[in-house]
Structure formats: structure tokens, C-alpha cells
Tab-separated table of C-alpha atoms and ligand atoms in Angstrom:
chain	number	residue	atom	x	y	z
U	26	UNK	CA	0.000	0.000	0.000
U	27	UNK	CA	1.325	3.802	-0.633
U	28	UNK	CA	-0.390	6.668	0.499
U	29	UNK	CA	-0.498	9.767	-2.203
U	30	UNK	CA	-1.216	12.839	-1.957
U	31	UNK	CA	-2.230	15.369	-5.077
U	32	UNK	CA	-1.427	18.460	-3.912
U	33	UNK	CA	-2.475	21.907	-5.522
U	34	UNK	CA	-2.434	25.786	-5.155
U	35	UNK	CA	-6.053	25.183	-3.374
U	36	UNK	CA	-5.980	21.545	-2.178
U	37	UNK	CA	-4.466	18.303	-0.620
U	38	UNK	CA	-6.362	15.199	-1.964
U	39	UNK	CA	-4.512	11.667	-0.065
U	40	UNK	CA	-5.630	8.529	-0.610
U	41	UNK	CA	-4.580	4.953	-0.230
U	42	UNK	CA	-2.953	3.484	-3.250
U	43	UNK	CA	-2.824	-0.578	-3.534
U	44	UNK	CA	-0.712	-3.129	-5.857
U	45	UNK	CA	-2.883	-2.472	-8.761
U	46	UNK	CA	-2.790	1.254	-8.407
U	47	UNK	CA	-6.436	1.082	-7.617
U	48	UNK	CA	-7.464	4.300	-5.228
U	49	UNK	CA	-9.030	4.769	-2.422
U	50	UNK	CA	-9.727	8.224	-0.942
U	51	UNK	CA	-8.984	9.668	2.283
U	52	UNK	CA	-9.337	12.901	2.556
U	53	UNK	CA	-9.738	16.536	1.301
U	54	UNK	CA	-8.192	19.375	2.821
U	55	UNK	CA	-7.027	23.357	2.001
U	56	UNK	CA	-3.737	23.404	1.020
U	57	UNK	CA	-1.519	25.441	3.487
U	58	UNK	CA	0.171	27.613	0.716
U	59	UNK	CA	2.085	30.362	3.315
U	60	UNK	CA	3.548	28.581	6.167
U	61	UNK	CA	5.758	25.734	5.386
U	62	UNK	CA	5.363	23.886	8.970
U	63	UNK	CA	1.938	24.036	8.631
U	64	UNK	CA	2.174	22.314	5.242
U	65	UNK	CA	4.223	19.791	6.789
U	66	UNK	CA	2.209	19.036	9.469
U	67	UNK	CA	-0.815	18.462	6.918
U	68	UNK	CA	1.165	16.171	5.716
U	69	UNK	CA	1.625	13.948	8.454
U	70	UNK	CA	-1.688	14.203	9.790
U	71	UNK	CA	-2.886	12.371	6.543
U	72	UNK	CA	0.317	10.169	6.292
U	73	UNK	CA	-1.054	7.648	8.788
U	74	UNK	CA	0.703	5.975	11.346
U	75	UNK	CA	2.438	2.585	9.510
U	76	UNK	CA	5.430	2.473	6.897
U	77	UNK	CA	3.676	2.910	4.431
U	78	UNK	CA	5.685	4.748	2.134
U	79	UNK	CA	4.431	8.354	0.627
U	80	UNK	CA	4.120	9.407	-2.927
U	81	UNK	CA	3.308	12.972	-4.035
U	82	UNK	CA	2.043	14.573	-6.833
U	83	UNK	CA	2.557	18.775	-6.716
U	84	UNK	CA	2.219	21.675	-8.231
U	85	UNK	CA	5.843	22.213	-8.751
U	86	UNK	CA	9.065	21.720	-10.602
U	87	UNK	CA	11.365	19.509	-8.987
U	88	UNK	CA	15.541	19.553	-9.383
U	89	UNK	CA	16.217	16.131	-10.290
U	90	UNK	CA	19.903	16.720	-8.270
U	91	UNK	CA	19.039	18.570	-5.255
U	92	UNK	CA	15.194	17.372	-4.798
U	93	UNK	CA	14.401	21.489	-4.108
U	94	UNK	CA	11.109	22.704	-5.401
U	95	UNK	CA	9.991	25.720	-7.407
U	96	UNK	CA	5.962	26.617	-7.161
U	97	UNK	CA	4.193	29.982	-8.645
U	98	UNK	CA	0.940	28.097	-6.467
U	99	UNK	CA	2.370	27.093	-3.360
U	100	UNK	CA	4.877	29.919	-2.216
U	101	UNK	CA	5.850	28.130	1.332
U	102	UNK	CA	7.673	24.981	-0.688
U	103	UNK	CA	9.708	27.285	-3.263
U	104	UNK	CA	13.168	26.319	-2.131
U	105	UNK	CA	12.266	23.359	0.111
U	106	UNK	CA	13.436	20.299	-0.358
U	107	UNK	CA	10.245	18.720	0.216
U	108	UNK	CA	10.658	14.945	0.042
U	109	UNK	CA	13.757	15.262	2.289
U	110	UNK	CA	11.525	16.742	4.927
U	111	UNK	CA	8.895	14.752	4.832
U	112	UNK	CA	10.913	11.862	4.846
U	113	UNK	CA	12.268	13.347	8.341
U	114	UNK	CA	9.200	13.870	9.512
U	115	UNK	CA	7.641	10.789	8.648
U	116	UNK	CA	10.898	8.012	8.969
U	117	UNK	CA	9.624	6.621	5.718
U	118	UNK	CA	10.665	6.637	2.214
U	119	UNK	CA	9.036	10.242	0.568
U	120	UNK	CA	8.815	10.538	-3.463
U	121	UNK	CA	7.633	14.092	-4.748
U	122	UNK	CA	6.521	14.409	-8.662
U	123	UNK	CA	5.670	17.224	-10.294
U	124	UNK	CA	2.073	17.257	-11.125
U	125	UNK	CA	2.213	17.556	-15.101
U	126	UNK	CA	4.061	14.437	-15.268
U	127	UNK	CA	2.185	11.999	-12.619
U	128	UNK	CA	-0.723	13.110	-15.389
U	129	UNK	CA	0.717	11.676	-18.056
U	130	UNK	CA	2.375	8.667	-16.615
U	131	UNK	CA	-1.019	8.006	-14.876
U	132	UNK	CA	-2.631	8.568	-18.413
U	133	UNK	CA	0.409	5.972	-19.870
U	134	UNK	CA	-0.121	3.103	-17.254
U	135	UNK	CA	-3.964	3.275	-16.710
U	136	UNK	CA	-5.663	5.843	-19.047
U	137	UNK	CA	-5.580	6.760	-22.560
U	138	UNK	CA	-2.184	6.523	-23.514
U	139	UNK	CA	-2.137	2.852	-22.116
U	140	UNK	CA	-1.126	0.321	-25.037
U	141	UNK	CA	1.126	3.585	-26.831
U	142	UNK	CA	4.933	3.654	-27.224
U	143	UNK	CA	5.108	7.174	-26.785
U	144	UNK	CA	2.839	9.376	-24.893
U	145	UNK	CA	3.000	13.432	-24.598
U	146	UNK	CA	0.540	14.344	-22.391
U	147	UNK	CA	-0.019	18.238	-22.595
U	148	UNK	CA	-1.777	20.734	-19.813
U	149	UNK	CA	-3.843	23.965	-21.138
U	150	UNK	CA	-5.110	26.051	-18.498
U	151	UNK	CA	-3.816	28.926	-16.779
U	152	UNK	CA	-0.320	27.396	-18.293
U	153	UNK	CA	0.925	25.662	-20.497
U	154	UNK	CA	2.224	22.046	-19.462
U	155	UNK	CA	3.296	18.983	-20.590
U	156	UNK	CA	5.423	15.510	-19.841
U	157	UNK	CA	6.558	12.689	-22.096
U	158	UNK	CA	6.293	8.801	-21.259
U	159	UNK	CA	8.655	6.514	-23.786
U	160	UNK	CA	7.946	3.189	-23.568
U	161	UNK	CA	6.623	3.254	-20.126
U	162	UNK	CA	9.796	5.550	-18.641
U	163	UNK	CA	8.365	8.804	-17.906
U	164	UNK	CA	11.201	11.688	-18.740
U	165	UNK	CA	12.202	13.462	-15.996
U	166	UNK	CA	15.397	15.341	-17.646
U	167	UNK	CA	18.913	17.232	-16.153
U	168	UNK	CA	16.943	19.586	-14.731
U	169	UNK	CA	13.558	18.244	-14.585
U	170	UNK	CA	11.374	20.317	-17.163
U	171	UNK	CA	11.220	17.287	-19.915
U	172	UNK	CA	7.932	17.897	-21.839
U	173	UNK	CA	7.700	21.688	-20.692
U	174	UNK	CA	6.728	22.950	-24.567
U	175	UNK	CA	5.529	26.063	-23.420
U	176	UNK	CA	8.368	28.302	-22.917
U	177	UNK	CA	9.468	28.834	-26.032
U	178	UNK	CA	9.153	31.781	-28.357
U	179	UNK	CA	5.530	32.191	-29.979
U	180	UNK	CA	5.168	32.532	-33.771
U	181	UNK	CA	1.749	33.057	-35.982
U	182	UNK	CA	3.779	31.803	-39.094
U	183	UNK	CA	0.285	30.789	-41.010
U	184	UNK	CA	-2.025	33.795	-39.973
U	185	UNK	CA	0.717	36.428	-40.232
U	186	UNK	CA	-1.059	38.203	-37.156
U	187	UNK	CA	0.811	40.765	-35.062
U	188	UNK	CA	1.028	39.907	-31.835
U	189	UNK	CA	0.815	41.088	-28.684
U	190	UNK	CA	4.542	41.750	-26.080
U	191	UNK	CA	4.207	39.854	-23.081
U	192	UNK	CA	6.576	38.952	-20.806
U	193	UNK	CA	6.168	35.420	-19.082
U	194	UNK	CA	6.107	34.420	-15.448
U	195	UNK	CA	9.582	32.456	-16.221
U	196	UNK	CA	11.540	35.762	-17.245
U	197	UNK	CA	11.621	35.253	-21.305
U	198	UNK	CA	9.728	37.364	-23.696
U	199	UNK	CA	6.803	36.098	-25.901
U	200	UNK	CA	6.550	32.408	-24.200
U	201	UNK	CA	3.914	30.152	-26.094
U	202	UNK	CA	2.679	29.672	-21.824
U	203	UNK	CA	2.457	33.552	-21.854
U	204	UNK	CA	0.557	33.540	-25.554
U	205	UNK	CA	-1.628	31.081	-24.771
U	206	UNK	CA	-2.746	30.246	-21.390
U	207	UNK	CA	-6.029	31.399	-20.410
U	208	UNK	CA	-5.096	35.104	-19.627
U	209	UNK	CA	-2.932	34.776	-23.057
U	210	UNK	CA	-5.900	34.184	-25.025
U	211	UNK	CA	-7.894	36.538	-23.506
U	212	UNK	CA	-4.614	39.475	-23.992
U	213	UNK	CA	-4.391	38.291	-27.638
U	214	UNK	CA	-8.211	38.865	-27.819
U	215	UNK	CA	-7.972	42.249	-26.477
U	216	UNK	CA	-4.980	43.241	-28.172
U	217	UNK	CA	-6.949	41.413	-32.049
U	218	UNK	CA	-10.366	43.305	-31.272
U	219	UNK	CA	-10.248	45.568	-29.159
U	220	UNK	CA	-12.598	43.989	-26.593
U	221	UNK	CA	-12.128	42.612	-22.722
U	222	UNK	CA	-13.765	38.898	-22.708
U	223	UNK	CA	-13.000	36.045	-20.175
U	224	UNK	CA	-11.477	32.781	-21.926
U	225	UNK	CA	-14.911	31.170	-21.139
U	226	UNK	CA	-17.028	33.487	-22.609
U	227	UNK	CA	-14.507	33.854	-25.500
U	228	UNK	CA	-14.613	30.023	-25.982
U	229	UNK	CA	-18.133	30.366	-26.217
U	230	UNK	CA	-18.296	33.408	-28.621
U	231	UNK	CA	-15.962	31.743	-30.926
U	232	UNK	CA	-18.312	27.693	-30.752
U	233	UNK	CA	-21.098	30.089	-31.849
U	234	UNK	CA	-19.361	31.219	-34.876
U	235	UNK	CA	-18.947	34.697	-33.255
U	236	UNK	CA	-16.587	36.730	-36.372
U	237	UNK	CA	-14.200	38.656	-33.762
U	238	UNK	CA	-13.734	35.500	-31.614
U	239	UNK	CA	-13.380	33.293	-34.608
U	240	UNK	CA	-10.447	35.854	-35.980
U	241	UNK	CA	-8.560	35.505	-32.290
U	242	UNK	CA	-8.828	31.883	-32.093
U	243	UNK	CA	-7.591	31.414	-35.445
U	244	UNK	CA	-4.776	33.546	-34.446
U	245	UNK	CA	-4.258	31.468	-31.358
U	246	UNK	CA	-4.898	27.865	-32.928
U	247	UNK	CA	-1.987	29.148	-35.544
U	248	UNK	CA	0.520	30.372	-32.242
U	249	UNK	CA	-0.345	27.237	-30.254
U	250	UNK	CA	-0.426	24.633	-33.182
U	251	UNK	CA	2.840	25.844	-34.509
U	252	UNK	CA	4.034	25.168	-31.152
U	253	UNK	CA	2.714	21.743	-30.823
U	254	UNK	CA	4.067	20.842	-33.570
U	255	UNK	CA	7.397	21.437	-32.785
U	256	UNK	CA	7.134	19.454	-29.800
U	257	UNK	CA	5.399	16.197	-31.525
U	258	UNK	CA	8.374	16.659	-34.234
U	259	UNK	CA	10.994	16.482	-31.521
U	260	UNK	CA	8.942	13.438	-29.870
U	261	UNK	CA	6.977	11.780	-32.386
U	262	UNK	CA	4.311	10.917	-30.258
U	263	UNK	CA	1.501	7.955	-30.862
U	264	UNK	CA	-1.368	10.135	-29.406
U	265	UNK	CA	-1.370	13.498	-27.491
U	266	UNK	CA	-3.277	13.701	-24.706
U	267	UNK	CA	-5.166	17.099	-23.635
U	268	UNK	CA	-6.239	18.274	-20.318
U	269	UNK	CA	-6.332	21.619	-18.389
U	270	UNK	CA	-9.348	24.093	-18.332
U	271	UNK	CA	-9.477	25.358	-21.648
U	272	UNK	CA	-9.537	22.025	-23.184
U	273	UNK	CA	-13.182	21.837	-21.797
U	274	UNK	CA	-13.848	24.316	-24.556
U	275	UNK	CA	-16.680	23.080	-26.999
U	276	UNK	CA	-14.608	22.336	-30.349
U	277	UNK	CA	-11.143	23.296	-29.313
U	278	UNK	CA	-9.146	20.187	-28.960
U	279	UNK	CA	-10.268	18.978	-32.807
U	280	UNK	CA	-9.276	22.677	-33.680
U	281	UNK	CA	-5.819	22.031	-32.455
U	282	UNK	CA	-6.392	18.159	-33.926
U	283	UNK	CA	-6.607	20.000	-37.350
U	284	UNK	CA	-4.116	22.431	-37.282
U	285	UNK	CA	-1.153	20.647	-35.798
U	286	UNK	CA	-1.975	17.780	-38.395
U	287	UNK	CA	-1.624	20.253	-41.402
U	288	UNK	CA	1.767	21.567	-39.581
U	289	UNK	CA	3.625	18.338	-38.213
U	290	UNK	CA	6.128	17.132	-40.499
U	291	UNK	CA	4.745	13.534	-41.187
U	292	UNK	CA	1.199	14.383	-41.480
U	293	UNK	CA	-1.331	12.065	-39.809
U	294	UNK	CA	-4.227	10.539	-41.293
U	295	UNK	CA	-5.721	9.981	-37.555
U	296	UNK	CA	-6.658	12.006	-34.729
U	297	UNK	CA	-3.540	12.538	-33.047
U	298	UNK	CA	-4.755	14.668	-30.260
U	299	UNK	CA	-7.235	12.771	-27.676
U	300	UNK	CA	-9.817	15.219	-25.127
U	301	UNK	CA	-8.857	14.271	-21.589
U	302	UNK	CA	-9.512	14.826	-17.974
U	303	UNK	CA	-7.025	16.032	-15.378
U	304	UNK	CA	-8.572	14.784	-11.652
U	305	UNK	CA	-6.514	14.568	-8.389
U	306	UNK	CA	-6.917	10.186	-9.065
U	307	UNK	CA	-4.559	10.804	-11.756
U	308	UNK	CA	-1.782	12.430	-9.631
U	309	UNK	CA	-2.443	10.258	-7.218
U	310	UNK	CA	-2.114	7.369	-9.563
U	311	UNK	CA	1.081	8.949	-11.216
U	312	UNK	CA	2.640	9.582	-8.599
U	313	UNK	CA	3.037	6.464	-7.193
U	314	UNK	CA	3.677	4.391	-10.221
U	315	UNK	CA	6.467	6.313	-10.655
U	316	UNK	CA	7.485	6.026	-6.529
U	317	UNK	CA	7.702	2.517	-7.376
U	318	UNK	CA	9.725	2.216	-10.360
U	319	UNK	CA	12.286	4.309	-8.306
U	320	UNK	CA	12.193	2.019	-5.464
U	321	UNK	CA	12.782	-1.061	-7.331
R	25	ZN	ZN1	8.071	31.226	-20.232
């Protein structure tokens, strides 16, 4: 048995893991995001009282070498080294994985992806995410951002559109995260028509064959598929799995289908990019697959 926790910028799912990485849940609680002894103590209050070791999926990006976390969500872990702690804490072994990738392993064991060589699972939300699996070995990388597409520089190469200056939370000018995360969209809107929508509304405008939201997204589906399909060139990916808030929107994930199949440089004559969910089971779920490959 493991017990896993997904943790987020608003809250701690744990549950009890078992052999067959089926899930049982524990508990839900806030998530303690200012004061890093009170995040610890969460912790253990949920950890139980046996060996059972711990596996975590979080919100964060994780050095591979020193184990120290960086989270825009969760200020009190920036500079932590989190599984160290816990482990302290606890007495038990502590595994920490950053949230994007227990997705997409999750997705590669038990979901979607299950049966595929090679699975890039991407995030779009507020950010822009994303995490390889190759042949069942998720990528971590030197530093621990394998599968991070979103942070490089934007292009609308097809549409020709001018776009917007932004400056992204990681420090570089005109990210593809910065483009085309859900306050992206809705700059690139503003800065295309002239008019202040939320991404939801805009989402909405544009499934209803609205002309100005129709103009942005094409804009956007040009920035955001030219992206993607740098990344599936570099990876060659079976299927690309999509998750994160805006890939609720009616119609958008066969938009991006479409366009990143007429841009890719072997074109595909199937779907290549599958709708899915992004729950807590599925860090949960990730998080310990991967605790156990590590352990041996
Ligand atoms: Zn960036």
C-alpha cells in the first residue's frame, strides 16, 4: 500500500494506493500555501501511522539533483526540499513528482495513452504544461522540465497576425505559456479586437461562430499549433493527450487536432490529439507508479 497525496495551489487530496494502483480516498483538505510547517504538518496528519511509504504529486518543478522545489501556487515549498523533509518527519521513504508528469504517466499506465509507445501528455489552463512517457519511462530530464513545450518563443507563421509583447512568469519574452494560457488568449483577444472577454465566454463566442472570436482563435490555434508541432516533431508521439481548463472548450481540442496535423512534419491521417480529464486520481495514480519504479 502507498499513500499519495495530489497536492495543488487550493488543495491536498490523499488517498490509499494498492498493488494495482487502484485508489481509495482519504481525505480533502485546504492546502496550506504560506507557512511551510503548517504544510508539513498536513502532511503527516494524513500520512497515517504505519510504513507505508508516501508518494506525491505537486504543483511544482522539482531539481532532479538537489530534490528542491519551485511553485508559482504554493509559495511556502519554493526552495524546500520537500521529500527530504517529509521523509524526516515521517521516517519513511518520501517521493515528490511534479504534477504535469504523474498526469501523463497516470494517463500511460492506466488511461488513454495505455497500449502507446510514446505518450506526450499536454496541460492547457492557466499554463501551459506537458510531460513525455517513452515506452513506459516517464522523462524526468537534467533539470527536470522534460515535456515543458511552453516556454518557447511564440510565432503566428500561417495567420501572419501581429502579436501582442508579453513577458512570461519564467523571465523570457513572448513564451507560447504567456501567448496562450487562459489570460494569453484573452490578452491576444484584447490586443486582435479591441474587446475585454474572459477565456470562457470567449470560448463560447468563438463555438457560436462569433466573427471577432473566430479571428482571435484562429490567431491562437496558428501560435499554439505551430508550437505543438514542434514538440510532436521532436517526440513523435503515438497520441497526445489534452487536459487543463481550456480544453473543456466546446470544439477546441479537434481545432488544435486539425491544425497541428496540417503543420507536423509527417502528417497524420488519424486524430492525433485525444480530449482528456485532469482529476486529483490521476496524480495520485502517477505519482506512485512512478514512486515505485524508483524504489525497485
Ligand atoms: Zn516562459
Amino acid at each position: 500500500m502507498t499513500i499519495a497525496f495530489d497536492i495543488g495551489g487550493s488543495k491536498i487530496v490523499s488517498a490509499e494506493v494498492d498493488a494495482s494502483l487502484q485508489l481509495e480516498e482519504k481525505a480533502r483538505i485546504a492546502t496550506p500555501t504560506e507557512d511551510y510547517d503548517s504544510f508539513r504538518q498536513a502532511i503527516a496528519a494524513h500520512a497515517g501511522t504505519g510504513d507505508d511509504p508516501v508518494a506525491i504529486s505537486i504543483a511544482a518543478v522539482i531539481d532532479p539533483v538537489t530534490g528542491i522545489l519551485r511553485s508559482a501556487n504554493i509559495p511556502c515549498i519554493s526552495g524546500r526540499a520537500l521529500a527530504a523533509d517529509l521523509q524526516q518527519d515521517l521516517g519513511r521513504p518520501v517521493h515528490v513528482l511534479n504534477d504535469a508528469k504523474a498526469f501523463v504517466l497516470s494517463e500511460a499506465k492506466v488511461g488513454l495513452g495505455r497500449g502507446h509507445a510514446t505518450v506526450f501528455g499536454i496541460i492547457l489552463g492557466t499554463g501551459i504544461g506537458g510531460a513525455v512517457v517513452l515506452n513506459g519511462q516517464l522523462l524526468i530530464g537534467a533539470t527536470g522540465s522534460a515535456g515543458e513545450w511552453g516556454h518557447g518563443p511564440a510565432a503566428a507563421v500561417r495567420s501572419g497576425a501581429d502579436l501582442p509583447l508579453v513577458r512570461c512568469g519564467c523571465g523570457q519574452m513572448q513564451c507560447v505559456d504567456a501567448l496562450t494560457g487562459a489570460r494569453g488568449l484573452e490578452n491576444l483577444h484584447r490586443h486582435l479586437s479591441g474587446a475585454s472577454l474572459d477565456s470562457v465566454s470567449l470560448l463560447q463566442s468563438w463555438a457560436q461562430q462569433d466573427p471577432a472570436a473566430a479571428a482571435t482563435m484562429d490567431v491562437y490555434l496558428d501560435v499554439l499549433g505551430g508550437a505543438l508541432a514542434n514538440a510532436v516533431n521532436m517526440f513523435d508521439p503515438d497520441i497526445v493527450l489534452v487536459g487543463g481548463g481550456l480544453s473543456k472548450a466546446d470544439g477546441l481540442v479537434p481545432a488544435l487536432d486539425q491544425e497541428l496535423r496540417k503543420r507536423v512534419l509527417n502528417p497524420r491521417k488519424e486524430p492525433l490529439c485525444i480530449a482528456t480529464e485532469i482529476g486529483p486520481e490521476k496524480g495520485l495514480i502517477g505519482a506512485t507508479a512512478h514512486m515505485r519504479e524508483q524504489l525497485g
